[in-house]
Short mmCIF file of C-alpha atoms in Angstrom, two decimals:
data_model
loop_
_atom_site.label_atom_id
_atom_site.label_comp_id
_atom_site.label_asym_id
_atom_site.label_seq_id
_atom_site.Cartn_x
_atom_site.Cartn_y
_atom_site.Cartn_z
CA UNK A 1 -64.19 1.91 58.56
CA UNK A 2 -64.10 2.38 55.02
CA UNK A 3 -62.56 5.47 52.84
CA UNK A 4 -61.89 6.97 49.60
CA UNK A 5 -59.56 9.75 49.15
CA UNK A 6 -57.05 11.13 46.86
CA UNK A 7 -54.06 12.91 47.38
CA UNK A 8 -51.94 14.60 44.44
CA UNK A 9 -48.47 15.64 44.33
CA UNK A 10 -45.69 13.18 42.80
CA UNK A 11 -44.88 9.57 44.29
CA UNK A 12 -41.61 10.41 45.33
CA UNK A 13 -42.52 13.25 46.88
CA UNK A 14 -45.25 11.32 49.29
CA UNK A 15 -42.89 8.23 50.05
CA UNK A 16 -40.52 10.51 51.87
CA UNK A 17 -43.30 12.64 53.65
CA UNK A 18 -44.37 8.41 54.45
CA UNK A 19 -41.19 7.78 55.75
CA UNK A 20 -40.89 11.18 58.09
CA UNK A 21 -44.04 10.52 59.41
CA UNK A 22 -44.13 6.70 59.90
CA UNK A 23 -47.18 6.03 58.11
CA UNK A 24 -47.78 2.71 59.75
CA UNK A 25 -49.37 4.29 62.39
CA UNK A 26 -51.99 5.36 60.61
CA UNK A 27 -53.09 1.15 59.45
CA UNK A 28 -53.85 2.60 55.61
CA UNK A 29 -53.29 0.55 52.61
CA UNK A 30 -52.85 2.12 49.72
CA UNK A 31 -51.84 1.80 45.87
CA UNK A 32 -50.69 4.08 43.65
CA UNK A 33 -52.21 5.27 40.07
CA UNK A 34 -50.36 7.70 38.01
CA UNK A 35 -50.33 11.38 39.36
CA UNK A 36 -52.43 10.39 42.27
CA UNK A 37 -52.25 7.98 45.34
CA UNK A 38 -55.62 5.74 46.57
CA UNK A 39 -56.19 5.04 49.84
CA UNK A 40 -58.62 2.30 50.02
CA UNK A 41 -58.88 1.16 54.11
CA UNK A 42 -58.53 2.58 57.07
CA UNK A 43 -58.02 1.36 60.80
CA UNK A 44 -56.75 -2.16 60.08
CA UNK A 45 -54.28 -3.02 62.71
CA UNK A 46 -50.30 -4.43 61.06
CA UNK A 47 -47.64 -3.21 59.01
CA UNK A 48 -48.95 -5.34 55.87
CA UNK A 49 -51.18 -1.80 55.35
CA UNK A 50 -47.94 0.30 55.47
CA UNK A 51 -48.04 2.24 52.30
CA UNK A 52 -44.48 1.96 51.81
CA UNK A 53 -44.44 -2.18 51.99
CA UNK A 54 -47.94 -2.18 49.63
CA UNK A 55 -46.06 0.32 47.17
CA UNK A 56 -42.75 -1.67 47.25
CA UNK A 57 -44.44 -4.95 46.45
CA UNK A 58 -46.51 -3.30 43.57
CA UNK A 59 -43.07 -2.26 41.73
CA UNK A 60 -41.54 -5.50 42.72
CA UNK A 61 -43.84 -7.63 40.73
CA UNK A 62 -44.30 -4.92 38.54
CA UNK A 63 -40.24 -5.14 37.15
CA UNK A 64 -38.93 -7.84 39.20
CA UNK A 65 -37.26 -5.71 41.52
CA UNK A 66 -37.23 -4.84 45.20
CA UNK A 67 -35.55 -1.75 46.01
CA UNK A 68 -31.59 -2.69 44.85
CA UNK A 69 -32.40 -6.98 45.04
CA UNK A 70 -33.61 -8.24 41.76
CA UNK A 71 -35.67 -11.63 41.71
CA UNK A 72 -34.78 -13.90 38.72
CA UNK A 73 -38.19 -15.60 39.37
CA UNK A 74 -40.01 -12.40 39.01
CA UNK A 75 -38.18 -11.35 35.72
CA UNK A 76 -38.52 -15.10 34.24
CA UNK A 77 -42.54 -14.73 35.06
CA UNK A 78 -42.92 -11.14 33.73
CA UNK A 79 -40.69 -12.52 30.25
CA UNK A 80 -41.77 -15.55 30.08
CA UNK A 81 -38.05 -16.74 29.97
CA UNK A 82 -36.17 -19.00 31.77
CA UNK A 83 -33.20 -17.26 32.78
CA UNK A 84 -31.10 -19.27 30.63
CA UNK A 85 -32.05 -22.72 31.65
CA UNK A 86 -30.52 -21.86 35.18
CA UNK A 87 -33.19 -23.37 38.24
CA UNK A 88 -33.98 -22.51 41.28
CA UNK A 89 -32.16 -24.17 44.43
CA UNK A 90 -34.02 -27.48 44.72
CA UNK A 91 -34.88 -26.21 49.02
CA UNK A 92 -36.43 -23.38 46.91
CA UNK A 93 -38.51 -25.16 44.49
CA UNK A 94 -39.95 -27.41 47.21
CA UNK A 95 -40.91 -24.60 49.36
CA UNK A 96 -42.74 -23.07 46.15
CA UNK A 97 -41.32 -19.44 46.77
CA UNK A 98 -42.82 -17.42 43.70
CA UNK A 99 -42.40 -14.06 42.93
CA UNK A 100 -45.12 -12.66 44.90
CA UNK A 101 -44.30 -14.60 48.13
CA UNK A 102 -40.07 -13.55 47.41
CA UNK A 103 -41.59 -10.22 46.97
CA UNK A 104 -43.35 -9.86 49.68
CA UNK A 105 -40.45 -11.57 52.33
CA UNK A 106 -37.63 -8.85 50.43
CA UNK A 107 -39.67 -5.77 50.94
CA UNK A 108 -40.32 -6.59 54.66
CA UNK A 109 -36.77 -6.67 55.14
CA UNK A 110 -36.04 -3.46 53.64
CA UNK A 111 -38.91 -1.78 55.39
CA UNK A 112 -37.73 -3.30 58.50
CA UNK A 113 -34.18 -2.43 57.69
CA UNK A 114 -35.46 1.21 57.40
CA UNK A 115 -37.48 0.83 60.54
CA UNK A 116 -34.36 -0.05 62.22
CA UNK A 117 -32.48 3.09 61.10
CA UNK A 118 -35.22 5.25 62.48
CA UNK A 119 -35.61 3.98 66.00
CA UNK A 120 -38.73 1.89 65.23
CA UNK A 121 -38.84 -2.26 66.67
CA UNK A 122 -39.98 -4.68 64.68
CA UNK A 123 -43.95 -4.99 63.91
CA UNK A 124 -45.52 -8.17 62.15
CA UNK A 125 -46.21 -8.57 58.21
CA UNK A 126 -49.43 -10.07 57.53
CA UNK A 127 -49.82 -11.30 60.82
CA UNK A 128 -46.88 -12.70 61.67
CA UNK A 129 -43.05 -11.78 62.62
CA UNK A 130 -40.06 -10.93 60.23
CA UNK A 131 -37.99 -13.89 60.26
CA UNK A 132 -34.96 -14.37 58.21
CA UNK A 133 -35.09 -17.29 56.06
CA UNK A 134 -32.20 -20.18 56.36
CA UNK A 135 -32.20 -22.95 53.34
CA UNK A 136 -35.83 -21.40 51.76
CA UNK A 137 -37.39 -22.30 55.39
CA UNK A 138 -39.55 -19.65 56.77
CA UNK A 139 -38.85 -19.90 60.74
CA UNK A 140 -35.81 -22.09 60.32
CA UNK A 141 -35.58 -22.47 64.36
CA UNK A 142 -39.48 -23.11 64.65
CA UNK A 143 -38.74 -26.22 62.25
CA UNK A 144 -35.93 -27.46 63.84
CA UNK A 145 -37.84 -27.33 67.36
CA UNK A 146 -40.99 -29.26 65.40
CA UNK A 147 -38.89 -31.76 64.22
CA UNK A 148 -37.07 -32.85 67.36
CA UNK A 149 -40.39 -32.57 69.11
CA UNK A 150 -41.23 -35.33 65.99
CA UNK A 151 -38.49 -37.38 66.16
CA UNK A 152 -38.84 -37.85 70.47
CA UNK A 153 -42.48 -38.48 70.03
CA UNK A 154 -41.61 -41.44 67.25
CA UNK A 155 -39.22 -42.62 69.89
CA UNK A 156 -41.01 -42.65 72.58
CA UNK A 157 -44.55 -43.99 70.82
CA UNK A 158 -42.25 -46.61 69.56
CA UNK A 159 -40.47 -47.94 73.01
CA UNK A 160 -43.77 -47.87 74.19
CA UNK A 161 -45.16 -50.61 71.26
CA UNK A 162 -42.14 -52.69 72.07
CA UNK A 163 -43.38 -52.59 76.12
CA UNK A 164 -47.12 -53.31 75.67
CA UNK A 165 -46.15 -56.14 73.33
CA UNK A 166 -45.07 -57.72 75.80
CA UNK A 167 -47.43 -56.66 78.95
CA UNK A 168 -51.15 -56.25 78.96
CA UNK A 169 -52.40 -52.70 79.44
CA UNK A 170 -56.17 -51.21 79.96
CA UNK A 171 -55.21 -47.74 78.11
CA UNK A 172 -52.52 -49.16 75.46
CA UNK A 173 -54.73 -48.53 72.80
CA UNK A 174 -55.69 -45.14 73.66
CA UNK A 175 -51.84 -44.11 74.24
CA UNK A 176 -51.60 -45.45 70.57
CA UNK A 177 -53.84 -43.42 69.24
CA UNK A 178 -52.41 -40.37 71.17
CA UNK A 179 -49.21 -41.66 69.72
CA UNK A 180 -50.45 -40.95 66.39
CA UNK A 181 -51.98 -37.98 66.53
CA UNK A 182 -48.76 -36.15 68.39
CA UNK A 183 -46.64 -37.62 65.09
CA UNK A 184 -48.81 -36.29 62.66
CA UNK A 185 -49.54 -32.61 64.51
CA UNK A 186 -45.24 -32.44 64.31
CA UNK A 187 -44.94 -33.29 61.48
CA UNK A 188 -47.59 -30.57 60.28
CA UNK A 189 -46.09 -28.16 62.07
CA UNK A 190 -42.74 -29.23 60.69
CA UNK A 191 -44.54 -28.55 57.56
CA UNK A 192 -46.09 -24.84 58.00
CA UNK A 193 -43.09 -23.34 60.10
CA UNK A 194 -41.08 -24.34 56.58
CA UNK A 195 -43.87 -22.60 54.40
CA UNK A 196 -46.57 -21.20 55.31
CA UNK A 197 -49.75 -21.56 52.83
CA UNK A 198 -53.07 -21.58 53.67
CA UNK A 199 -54.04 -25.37 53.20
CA UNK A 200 -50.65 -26.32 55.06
CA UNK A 201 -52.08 -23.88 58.08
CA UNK A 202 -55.50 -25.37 58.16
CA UNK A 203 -54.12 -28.59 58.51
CA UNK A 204 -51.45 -27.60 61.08
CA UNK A 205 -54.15 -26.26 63.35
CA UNK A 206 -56.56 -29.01 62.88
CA UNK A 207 -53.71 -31.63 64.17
CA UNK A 208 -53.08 -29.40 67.24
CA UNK A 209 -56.65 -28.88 67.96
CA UNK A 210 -57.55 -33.07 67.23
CA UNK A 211 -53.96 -33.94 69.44
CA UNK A 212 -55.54 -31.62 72.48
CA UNK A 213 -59.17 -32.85 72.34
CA UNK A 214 -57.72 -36.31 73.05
CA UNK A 215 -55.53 -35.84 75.25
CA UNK A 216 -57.95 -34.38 77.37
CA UNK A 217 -59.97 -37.30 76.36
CA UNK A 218 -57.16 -39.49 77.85
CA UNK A 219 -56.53 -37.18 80.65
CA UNK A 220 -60.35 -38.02 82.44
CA UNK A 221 -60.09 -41.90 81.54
CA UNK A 222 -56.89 -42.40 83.27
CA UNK A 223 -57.37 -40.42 86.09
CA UNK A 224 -60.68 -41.35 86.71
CA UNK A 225 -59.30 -44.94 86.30
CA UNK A 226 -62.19 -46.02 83.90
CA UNK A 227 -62.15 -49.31 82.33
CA UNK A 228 -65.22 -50.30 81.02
CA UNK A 229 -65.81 -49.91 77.26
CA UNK A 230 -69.02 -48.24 77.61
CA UNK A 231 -68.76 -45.80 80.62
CA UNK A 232 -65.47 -44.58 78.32
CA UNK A 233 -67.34 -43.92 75.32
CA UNK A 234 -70.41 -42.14 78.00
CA UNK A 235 -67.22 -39.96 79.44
CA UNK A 236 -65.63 -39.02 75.85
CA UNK A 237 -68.29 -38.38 73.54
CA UNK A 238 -69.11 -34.97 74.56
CA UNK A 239 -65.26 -33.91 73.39
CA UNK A 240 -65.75 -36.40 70.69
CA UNK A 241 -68.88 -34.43 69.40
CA UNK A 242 -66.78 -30.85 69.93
CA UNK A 243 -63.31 -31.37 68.79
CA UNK A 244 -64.53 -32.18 64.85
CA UNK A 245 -67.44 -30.11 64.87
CA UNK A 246 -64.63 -26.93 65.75
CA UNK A 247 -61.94 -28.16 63.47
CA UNK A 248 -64.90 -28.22 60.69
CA UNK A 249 -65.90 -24.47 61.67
CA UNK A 250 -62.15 -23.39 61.50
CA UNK A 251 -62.07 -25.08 58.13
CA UNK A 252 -65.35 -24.55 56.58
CA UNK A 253 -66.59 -21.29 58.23
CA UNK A 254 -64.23 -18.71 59.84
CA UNK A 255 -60.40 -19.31 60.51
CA UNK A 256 -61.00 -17.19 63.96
CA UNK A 257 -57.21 -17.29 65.61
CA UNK A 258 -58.84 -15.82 69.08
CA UNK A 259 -61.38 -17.60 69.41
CA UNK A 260 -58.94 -21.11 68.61
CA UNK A 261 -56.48 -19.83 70.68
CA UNK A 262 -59.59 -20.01 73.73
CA UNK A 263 -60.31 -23.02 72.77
CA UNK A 264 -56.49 -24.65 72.80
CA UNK A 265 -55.64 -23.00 75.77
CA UNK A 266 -58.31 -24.11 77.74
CA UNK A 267 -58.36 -27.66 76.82
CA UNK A 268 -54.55 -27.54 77.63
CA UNK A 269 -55.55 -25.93 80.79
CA UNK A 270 -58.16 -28.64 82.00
CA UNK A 271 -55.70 -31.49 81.22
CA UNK A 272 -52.76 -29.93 83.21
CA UNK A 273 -55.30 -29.66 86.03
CA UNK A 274 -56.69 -33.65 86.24
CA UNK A 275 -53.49 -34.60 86.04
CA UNK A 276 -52.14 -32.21 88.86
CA UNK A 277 -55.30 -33.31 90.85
CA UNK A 278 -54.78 -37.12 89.97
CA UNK A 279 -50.83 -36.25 91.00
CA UNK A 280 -51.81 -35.24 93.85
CA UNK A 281 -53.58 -38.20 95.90
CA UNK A 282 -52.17 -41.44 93.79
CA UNK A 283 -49.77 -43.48 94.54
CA UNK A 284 -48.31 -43.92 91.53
CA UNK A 285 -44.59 -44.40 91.39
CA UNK A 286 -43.64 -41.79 88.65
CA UNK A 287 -46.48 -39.39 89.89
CA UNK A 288 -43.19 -36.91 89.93
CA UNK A 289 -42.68 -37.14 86.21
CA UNK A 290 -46.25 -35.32 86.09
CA UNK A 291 -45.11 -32.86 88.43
CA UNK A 292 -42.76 -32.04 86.07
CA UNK A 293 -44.50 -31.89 83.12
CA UNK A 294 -47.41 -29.88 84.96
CA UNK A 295 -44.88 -27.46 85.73
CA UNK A 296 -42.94 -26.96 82.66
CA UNK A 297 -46.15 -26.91 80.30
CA UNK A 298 -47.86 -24.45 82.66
CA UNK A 299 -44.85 -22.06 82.15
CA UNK A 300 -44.21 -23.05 78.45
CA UNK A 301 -47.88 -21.83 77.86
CA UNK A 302 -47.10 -19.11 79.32
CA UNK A 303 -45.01 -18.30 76.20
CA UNK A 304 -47.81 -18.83 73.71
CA UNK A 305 -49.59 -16.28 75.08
CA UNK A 306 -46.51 -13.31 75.65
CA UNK A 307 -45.72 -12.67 72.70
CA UNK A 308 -42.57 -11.29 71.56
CA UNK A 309 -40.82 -10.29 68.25
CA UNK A 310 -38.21 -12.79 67.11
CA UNK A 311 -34.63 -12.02 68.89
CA UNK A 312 -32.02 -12.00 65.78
CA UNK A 313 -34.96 -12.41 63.54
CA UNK A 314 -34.99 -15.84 64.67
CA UNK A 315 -35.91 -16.79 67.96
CA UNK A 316 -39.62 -15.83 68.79
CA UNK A 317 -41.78 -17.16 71.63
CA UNK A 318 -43.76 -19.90 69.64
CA UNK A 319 -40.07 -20.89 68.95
CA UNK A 320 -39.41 -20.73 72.59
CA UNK A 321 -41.74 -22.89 73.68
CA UNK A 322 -41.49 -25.78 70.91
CA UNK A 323 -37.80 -26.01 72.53
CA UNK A 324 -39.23 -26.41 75.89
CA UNK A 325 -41.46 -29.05 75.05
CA UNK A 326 -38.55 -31.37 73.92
CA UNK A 327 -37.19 -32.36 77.10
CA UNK A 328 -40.83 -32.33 78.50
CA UNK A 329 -42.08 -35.04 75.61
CA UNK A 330 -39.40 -37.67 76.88
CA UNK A 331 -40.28 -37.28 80.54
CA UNK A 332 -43.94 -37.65 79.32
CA UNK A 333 -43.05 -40.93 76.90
CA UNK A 334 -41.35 -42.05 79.91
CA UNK A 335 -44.44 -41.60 82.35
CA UNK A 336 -46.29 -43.50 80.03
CA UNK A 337 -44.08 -46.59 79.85
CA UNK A 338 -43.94 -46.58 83.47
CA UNK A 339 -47.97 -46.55 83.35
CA UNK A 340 -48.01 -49.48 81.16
CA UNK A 341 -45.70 -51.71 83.77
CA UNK A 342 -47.50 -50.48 86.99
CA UNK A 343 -50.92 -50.66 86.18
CA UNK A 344 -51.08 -54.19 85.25
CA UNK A 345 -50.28 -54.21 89.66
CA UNK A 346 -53.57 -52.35 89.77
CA UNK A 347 -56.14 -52.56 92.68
CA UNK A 348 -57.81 -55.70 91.02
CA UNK A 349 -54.45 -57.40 90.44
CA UNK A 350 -53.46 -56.97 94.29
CA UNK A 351 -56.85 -57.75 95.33
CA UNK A 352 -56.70 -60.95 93.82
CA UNK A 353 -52.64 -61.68 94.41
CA UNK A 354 -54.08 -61.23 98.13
CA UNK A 355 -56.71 -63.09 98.01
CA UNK A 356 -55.15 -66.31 96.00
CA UNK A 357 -51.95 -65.53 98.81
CA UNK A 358 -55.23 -65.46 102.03
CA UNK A 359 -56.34 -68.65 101.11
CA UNK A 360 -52.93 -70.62 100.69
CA UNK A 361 -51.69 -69.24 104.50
CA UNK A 362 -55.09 -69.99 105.86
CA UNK A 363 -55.15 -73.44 103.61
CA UNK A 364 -51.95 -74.30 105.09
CA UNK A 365 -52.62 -73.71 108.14
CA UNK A 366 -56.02 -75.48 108.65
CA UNK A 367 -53.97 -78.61 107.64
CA UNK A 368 -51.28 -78.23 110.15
CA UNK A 369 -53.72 -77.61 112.78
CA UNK A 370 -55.80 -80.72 111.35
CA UNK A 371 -52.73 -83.08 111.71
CA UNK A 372 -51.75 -81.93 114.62
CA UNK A 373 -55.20 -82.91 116.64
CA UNK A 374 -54.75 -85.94 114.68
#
């Protein structure tokens, strides 16, 4: 719902008749004009409409300023100077904060600050929680998570290259390729949880959406135990066909957060199950270790979807359950290498170790039985 309305009276006057009232309630953006105030939309849900934030970040790039905190990079861009050859910290400078994005993070602090004071819990900014920055990362804690998830999945992809170089494996090229994907979606979301930008977001969520699609690719060949080159690309193509043709309408038509979030969470969902289900009636030595990770995804996922302002301004949920999946991503590495050595043992191996084992007994046997009538 759309609206146009002007109310007069001084600007000083309205921000503390904002304050008293706790205009966030009321989801209005507005911008101020000289002698008047302009309120251009109503009814969109988040504290980025909060009059107070909007009208702090107008002055702030206005004269380099927020509240008491002035920004050298806003007063070199509005002079054109460059504060007397000194630089940004280099952290800074490769995290591109400019003036609007260091406006932007120092008014949500004071209007959280002033929040605080009044009772009021925190809200999100733009869609997304205050966090404190730590070295010019954005959700220093979500990065650190990322990158241990990053560094165990390198490990374990790795230890499992050494192992199938040396035993033959039906599925060691599609754990490779799982290998790969799970590296690059960390290291994206290494990447966005240090600074968030739009292009560094698309391709964040495009990993994590590419990552699920094949592991639920890999999911239904393993438990379903299929070999055969052509029944594999018969069981995969559907997902094949869907997972690029949703990353493309993410990309190219509508970033839609709900309706991805559907889409992750039931892919995730549908995995967890085969492999409960395959759990369940194999045989399989380290069938446990999927227990395990069953369990602890199914309640880490829970944390994706309770959602929960960040505790200290640095701990949130998402946070949460990237540390959760840390010990879970060695147990799973380790499931896999344990794959690689007992399915080589496979029905068809002991079938024919039987067999070959059948025929010698019986072999040796007919001859003893032939030489002893002789």
């Amino acid at each position: 719902m759309k609206m146009l309305s002007r109310i007069h009276g001084s600007r000083m006057e309205f921000l503390f008749l904002s304050l008293a009232l706790g205009i966030r309630d009321l989801g209005l953006a507005f911008e101020f004009l000289p002698g008047k105030l302009l309120v251009l939309s109503f009814g969109i849900p988040g504290i980025s409409q909060d009059g107070l934030y909007v009208a702090c970040i107008v002055q702030c790039e206005k004269t380099g300023c927020a509240g008491e905190i002035c920004l050298p990079q806003c007063k070199n861009s509005l002079d054109g100077s460059s504060s007397n050859g000194k630089k940004e910290p280099l952290y800074m400078q490769l995290n591109q904060w400019d003036c609007p994005s260091d406006c932007k993070y120092h008014c949500m602090l004071q209007r959280e600050k002033k929040r605080a004071a009044l009772g009021f819990g925190p809200v999100k900014y733009h869609g997304k929680w205050p966090f404190i920055r730590v070295f010019g990362l954005q959700e220093p804690l979500s990065v650190a998570f990322s990158a241990l998830n990053l560094a165990k999945h390198v490990q374990g992809w790795l230890s499992f290259f050494k192992l199938t170089k040396r035993t033959s494996y039906d599925y060691a090229t599609l754990w490779h390729i799982y290998g790969l994907l799970s590296v690059n979606s960390w290291f994206w979301s290494v990447v966005f949880h240090s600074r968030d930008i739009e292009i560094i977001e698309r391709l964040d969520y495009s990993s994590a959406v590419a990552l699920l699609g094949f592991s639920l690719i890999i999911s239904i060949l393993r438990s379903f135990n299929i070999r055969d080159e052509a029944a594999r690309v018969l069981v995969a193509a559907p997902l094949l066909a869907f997972t690029p043709t949703h990353i493309l309408y993410l990309n190219n038509y509508q970033m839609d957060y709900g309706w991805n979030m559907k889409v992750c969470v039931t892919m995730g969902v549908a995995q967890l199950f085969i492999w409960t289900m395959w759990a369940g009636i194999s045989r399989h030595p380290s069938k446990w270790k999927i227990w395990i990770v069953a369990f602890g995804s199914g309640l880490a996922m829970l944390l994706e979807i309770y959602d929960f302002p960040p505790y200290a301004r640095l701990l949130d949920a998402h946070a949460l359950w990237q540390a959760t999946t840390i010990p879970l991503t060695y147990i799973w590495w380790s499931f896999i290498q344990d794959d690689a050595k007992y399915q080589p043992i496979d029905l068809r191996g002991t079938h024919k170790h039987l067999a070959q084992h059948f025929l010698q007994k019986n072999m040796h046997g007919f001859l003893f039985d032939v030489a002893e009538h002789r």
